[in-house]
Amino acid sequence: MSSELQRKHQDMDPTAIIEHLMKMFATQSMTARYQLSKALFGSKLIVNSLVGPYVNHMIDLIEELEKLGCKLGKELSEDLILQSLSESFSQFVINFNMNKMDCDFHEMFNMLIDYENQLASEKKKGTVMLVGNSSK
């Protein structure tokens, strides 16, 4: 604590000090929470961007919000990450939800990396899905 801050609080009891400090810094906390939640809820993976750094960033935002006392919960946090992925991950999202995966963020992160690698290898092989009707 700075010497000026110590002088201001020298005649206060601990409860009063805590209340005063909370009032002083509450606005900063609210602003930080707002900025973090804005970044989190507004995030969207850009097509052809790597999923790893993106999901790491999302996890960091969620953990920072939790440090500020804003607990989103596991399910909502997972949903936010899944909903922010690009359309190329739609099959992953369907499988994840249908199989009711129970994993932590880091396991989800690894699954997304594996899926991205699988997509890349299929693209390199030139796997093409043909859709059409057969008229005889």
PDB file of C-alpha atoms in Angstrom:
ATOM      1  CA  MET A   1       0.000   0.000   0.000  1.00  0.00           C
ATOM      2  CA  SER A   2       1.340   3.460  -0.833  1.00  0.00           C
ATOM      3  CA  SER A   3       2.251   5.793   2.029  1.00  0.00           C
ATOM      4  CA  GLU A   4      -0.543   8.200   1.070  1.00  0.00           C
ATOM      5  CA  LEU A   5      -3.087   5.408   1.132  1.00  0.00           C
ATOM      6  CA  GLN A   6      -1.741   4.201   4.481  1.00  0.00           C
ATOM      7  CA  ARG A   7      -2.137   7.691   5.975  1.00  0.00           C
ATOM      8  CA  LYS A   8      -5.742   7.864   4.796  1.00  0.00           C
ATOM      9  CA  HIS A   9      -6.534   4.575   6.502  1.00  0.00           C
ATOM     10  CA  GLN A  10      -4.412   4.777   9.664  1.00  0.00           C
ATOM     11  CA  ASP A  11      -7.341   5.686  11.929  1.00  0.00           C
ATOM     12  CA  MET A  12      -9.801   3.190  10.417  1.00  0.00           C
ATOM     13  CA  ASP A  13     -10.644  -0.294  11.565  1.00  0.00           C
ATOM     14  CA  PRO A  14     -10.054  -3.162   9.084  1.00  0.00           C
ATOM     15  CA  THR A  15     -13.712  -3.396   8.047  1.00  0.00           C
ATOM     16  CA  ALA A  16     -13.866   0.312   7.231  1.00  0.00           C
ATOM     17  CA  ILE A  17     -10.594   0.072   5.287  1.00  0.00           C
ATOM     18  CA  ILE A  18     -11.928  -2.783   3.169  1.00  0.00           C
ATOM     19  CA  GLU A  19     -15.191  -0.946   2.471  1.00  0.00           C
ATOM     20  CA  HIS A  20     -13.327   2.221   1.504  1.00  0.00           C
ATOM     21  CA  LEU A  21     -10.938   0.347  -0.793  1.00  0.00           C
ATOM     22  CA  MET A  22     -13.817  -1.495  -2.431  1.00  0.00           C
ATOM     23  CA  LYS A  23     -15.552   1.804  -3.167  1.00  0.00           C
ATOM     24  CA  MET A  24     -12.333   3.241  -4.569  1.00  0.00           C
ATOM     25  CA  PHE A  25     -11.631   0.353  -6.919  1.00  0.00           C
ATOM     26  CA  ALA A  26     -15.140  -0.946  -7.732  1.00  0.00           C
ATOM     27  CA  THR A  27     -15.445   1.271 -10.792  1.00  0.00           C
ATOM     28  CA  GLN A  28     -12.198  -0.091 -12.220  1.00  0.00           C
ATOM     29  CA  SER A  29     -13.455  -3.625 -11.668  1.00  0.00           C
ATOM     30  CA  MET A  30     -16.776  -2.879 -13.378  1.00  0.00           C
ATOM     31  CA  THR A  31     -15.011  -1.324 -16.357  1.00  0.00           C
ATOM     32  CA  ALA A  32     -12.612  -4.255 -16.655  1.00  0.00           C
ATOM     33  CA  ARG A  33     -15.493  -6.739 -16.408  1.00  0.00           C
ATOM     34  CA  TYR A  34     -17.424  -4.843 -19.082  1.00  0.00           C
ATOM     35  CA  GLN A  35     -14.448  -4.763 -21.458  1.00  0.00           C
ATOM     36  CA  LEU A  36     -13.690  -8.458 -20.927  1.00  0.00           C
ATOM     37  CA  SER A  37     -17.299  -9.546 -21.403  1.00  0.00           C
ATOM     38  CA  LYS A  38     -17.623  -7.348 -24.499  1.00  0.00           C
ATOM     39  CA  ALA A  39     -14.537  -8.996 -25.993  1.00  0.00           C
ATOM     40  CA  LEU A  40     -15.756 -12.475 -25.041  1.00  0.00           C
ATOM     41  CA  PHE A  41     -19.339 -12.167 -26.288  1.00  0.00           C
ATOM     42  CA  GLY A  42     -18.261 -10.365 -29.458  1.00  0.00           C
ATOM     43  CA  SER A  43     -15.563 -12.857 -30.448  1.00  0.00           C
ATOM     44  CA  LYS A  44     -15.830 -14.845 -33.650  1.00  0.00           C
ATOM     45  CA  LEU A  45     -13.186 -17.098 -35.178  1.00  0.00           C
ATOM     46  CA  ILE A  46     -12.196 -15.717 -38.561  1.00  0.00           C
ATOM     47  CA  VAL A  47     -12.430 -18.252 -41.384  1.00  0.00           C
ATOM     48  CA  ASN A  48      -9.071 -19.919 -42.100  1.00  0.00           C
ATOM     49  CA  SER A  49      -7.594 -18.671 -38.804  1.00  0.00           C
ATOM     50  CA  LEU A  50      -5.951 -21.136 -36.448  1.00  0.00           C
ATOM     51  CA  VAL A  51      -8.287 -22.381 -33.747  1.00  0.00           C
ATOM     52  CA  GLY A  52      -5.566 -22.876 -31.105  1.00  0.00           C
ATOM     53  CA  PRO A  53      -4.595 -19.258 -30.421  1.00  0.00           C
ATOM     54  CA  TYR A  54      -8.228 -18.215 -30.724  1.00  0.00           C
ATOM     55  CA  VAL A  55      -9.532 -20.705 -28.139  1.00  0.00           C
ATOM     56  CA  ASN A  56      -6.598 -19.880 -25.835  1.00  0.00           C
ATOM     57  CA  HIS A  57      -7.656 -16.231 -26.009  1.00  0.00           C
ATOM     58  CA  MET A  58     -11.273 -17.158 -25.235  1.00  0.00           C
ATOM     59  CA  ILE A  59     -10.188 -19.263 -22.240  1.00  0.00           C
ATOM     60  CA  ASP A  60      -8.041 -16.377 -20.980  1.00  0.00           C
ATOM     61  CA  LEU A  61     -11.012 -13.994 -21.199  1.00  0.00           C
ATOM     62  CA  ILE A  62     -13.239 -16.439 -19.297  1.00  0.00           C
ATOM     63  CA  GLU A  63     -10.611 -16.931 -16.585  1.00  0.00           C
ATOM     64  CA  GLU A  64     -10.063 -13.160 -16.253  1.00  0.00           C
ATOM     65  CA  LEU A  65     -13.812 -12.650 -15.808  1.00  0.00           C
ATOM     66  CA  GLU A  66     -13.831 -15.314 -13.100  1.00  0.00           C
ATOM     67  CA  LYS A  67     -10.993 -13.518 -11.292  1.00  0.00           C
ATOM     68  CA  LEU A  68     -13.238 -10.441 -11.221  1.00  0.00           C
ATOM     69  CA  GLY A  69     -16.023 -12.486  -9.628  1.00  0.00           C
ATOM     70  CA  CYS A  70     -18.065 -13.056 -12.777  1.00  0.00           C
ATOM     71  CA  LYS A  71     -18.472 -16.833 -12.901  1.00  0.00           C
ATOM     72  CA  LEU A  72     -20.033 -17.958 -16.179  1.00  0.00           C
ATOM     73  CA  GLY A  73     -20.134 -21.642 -15.377  1.00  0.00           C
ATOM     74  CA  LYS A  74     -18.720 -24.509 -17.376  1.00  0.00           C
ATOM     75  CA  GLU A  75     -21.686 -25.035 -19.713  1.00  0.00           C
ATOM     76  CA  LEU A  76     -22.119 -21.383 -20.679  1.00  0.00           C
ATOM     77  CA  SER A  77     -18.375 -20.996 -21.184  1.00  0.00           C
ATOM     78  CA  GLU A  78     -18.279 -24.037 -23.468  1.00  0.00           C
ATOM     79  CA  ASP A  79     -21.293 -22.736 -25.391  1.00  0.00           C
ATOM     80  CA  LEU A  80     -19.631 -19.353 -25.886  1.00  0.00           C
ATOM     81  CA  ILE A  81     -16.527 -20.990 -27.305  1.00  0.00           C
ATOM     82  CA  LEU A  82     -18.483 -23.351 -29.561  1.00  0.00           C
ATOM     83  CA  GLN A  83     -20.844 -20.635 -30.828  1.00  0.00           C
ATOM     84  CA  SER A  84     -17.940 -18.378 -31.719  1.00  0.00           C
ATOM     85  CA  LEU A  85     -16.269 -20.915 -34.005  1.00  0.00           C
ATOM     86  CA  SER A  86     -16.441 -20.534 -37.769  1.00  0.00           C
ATOM     87  CA  GLU A  87     -18.817 -22.582 -39.897  1.00  0.00           C
ATOM     88  CA  SER A  88     -16.067 -25.083 -40.736  1.00  0.00           C
ATOM     89  CA  PHE A  89     -16.380 -26.390 -37.153  1.00  0.00           C
ATOM     90  CA  SER A  90     -20.138 -27.026 -37.386  1.00  0.00           C
ATOM     91  CA  GLN A  91     -19.728 -30.817 -37.505  1.00  0.00           C
ATOM     92  CA  PHE A  92     -17.484 -30.689 -34.437  1.00  0.00           C
ATOM     93  CA  VAL A  93     -20.113 -28.662 -32.553  1.00  0.00           C
ATOM     94  CA  ILE A  94     -22.868 -31.115 -33.504  1.00  0.00           C
ATOM     95  CA  ASN A  95     -20.787 -34.109 -32.396  1.00  0.00           C
ATOM     96  CA  PHE A  96     -19.710 -32.361 -29.189  1.00  0.00           C
ATOM     97  CA  ASN A  97     -23.307 -31.602 -28.228  1.00  0.00           C
ATOM     98  CA  MET A  98     -24.760 -34.949 -29.330  1.00  0.00           C
ATOM     99  CA  ASN A  99     -22.156 -36.897 -27.376  1.00  0.00           C
ATOM    100  CA  LYS A 100     -22.646 -34.631 -24.345  1.00  0.00           C
ATOM    101  CA  MET A 101     -18.894 -34.308 -23.951  1.00  0.00           C
ATOM    102  CA  ASP A 102     -17.806 -33.722 -20.366  1.00  0.00           C
ATOM    103  CA  CYS A 103     -14.380 -32.147 -20.542  1.00  0.00           C
ATOM    104  CA  ASP A 104     -12.465 -29.160 -19.293  1.00  0.00           C
ATOM    105  CA  PHE A 105     -11.330 -26.258 -21.475  1.00  0.00           C
ATOM    106  CA  HIS A 106      -7.958 -27.784 -22.205  1.00  0.00           C
ATOM    107  CA  GLU A 107      -9.453 -31.079 -23.366  1.00  0.00           C
ATOM    108  CA  MET A 108     -11.867 -29.144 -25.589  1.00  0.00           C
ATOM    109  CA  PHE A 109      -8.898 -27.142 -26.872  1.00  0.00           C
ATOM    110  CA  ASN A 110      -7.045 -30.359 -27.806  1.00  0.00           C
ATOM    111  CA  MET A 111     -10.135 -31.819 -29.492  1.00  0.00           C
ATOM    112  CA  LEU A 112     -10.537 -28.649 -31.566  1.00  0.00           C
ATOM    113  CA  ILE A 113      -6.868 -28.752 -32.603  1.00  0.00           C
ATOM    114  CA  ASP A 114      -7.266 -32.411 -33.626  1.00  0.00           C
ATOM    115  CA  TYR A 115     -10.409 -31.587 -35.603  1.00  0.00           C
ATOM    116  CA  GLU A 116      -8.667 -28.662 -37.314  1.00  0.00           C
ATOM    117  CA  ASN A 117      -5.739 -30.937 -38.252  1.00  0.00           C
ATOM    118  CA  GLN A 118      -8.185 -33.508 -39.569  1.00  0.00           C
ATOM    119  CA  LEU A 119      -9.879 -30.853 -41.716  1.00  0.00           C
ATOM    120  CA  ALA A 120      -6.508 -29.714 -43.052  1.00  0.00           C
ATOM    121  CA  SER A 121      -5.430 -33.251 -43.969  1.00  0.00           C
ATOM    122  CA  GLU A 122      -8.745 -33.902 -45.735  1.00  0.00           C
ATOM    123  CA  LYS A 123      -8.296 -30.673 -47.656  1.00  0.00           C
ATOM    124  CA  LYS A 124      -4.759 -31.712 -48.708  1.00  0.00           C
ATOM    125  CA  LYS A 125      -5.979 -35.114 -49.873  1.00  0.00           C
ATOM    126  CA  GLY A 126      -8.589 -33.375 -51.992  1.00  0.00           C
ATOM    127  CA  THR A 127     -11.515 -35.117 -50.390  1.00  0.00           C
ATOM    128  CA  VAL A 128     -14.608 -33.921 -52.183  1.00  0.00           C
ATOM    129  CA  MET A 129     -18.179 -34.661 -51.269  1.00  0.00           C
ATOM    130  CA  LEU A 130     -20.415 -34.821 -54.323  1.00  0.00           C
ATOM    131  CA  VAL A 131     -24.061 -34.004 -53.963  1.00  0.00           C
ATOM    132  CA  GLY A 132     -26.509 -34.448 -56.769  1.00  0.00           C
ATOM    133  CA  ASN A 133     -29.287 -36.596 -58.085  1.00  0.00           C
ATOM    134  CA  SER A 134     -28.930 -39.506 -60.369  1.00  0.00           C
ATOM    135  CA  SER A 135     -31.362 -39.423 -63.238  1.00  0.00           C
ATOM    136  CA  LYS A 136     -31.574 -42.455 -65.459  1.00  0.00           C
TER     137      LYS A 136
END
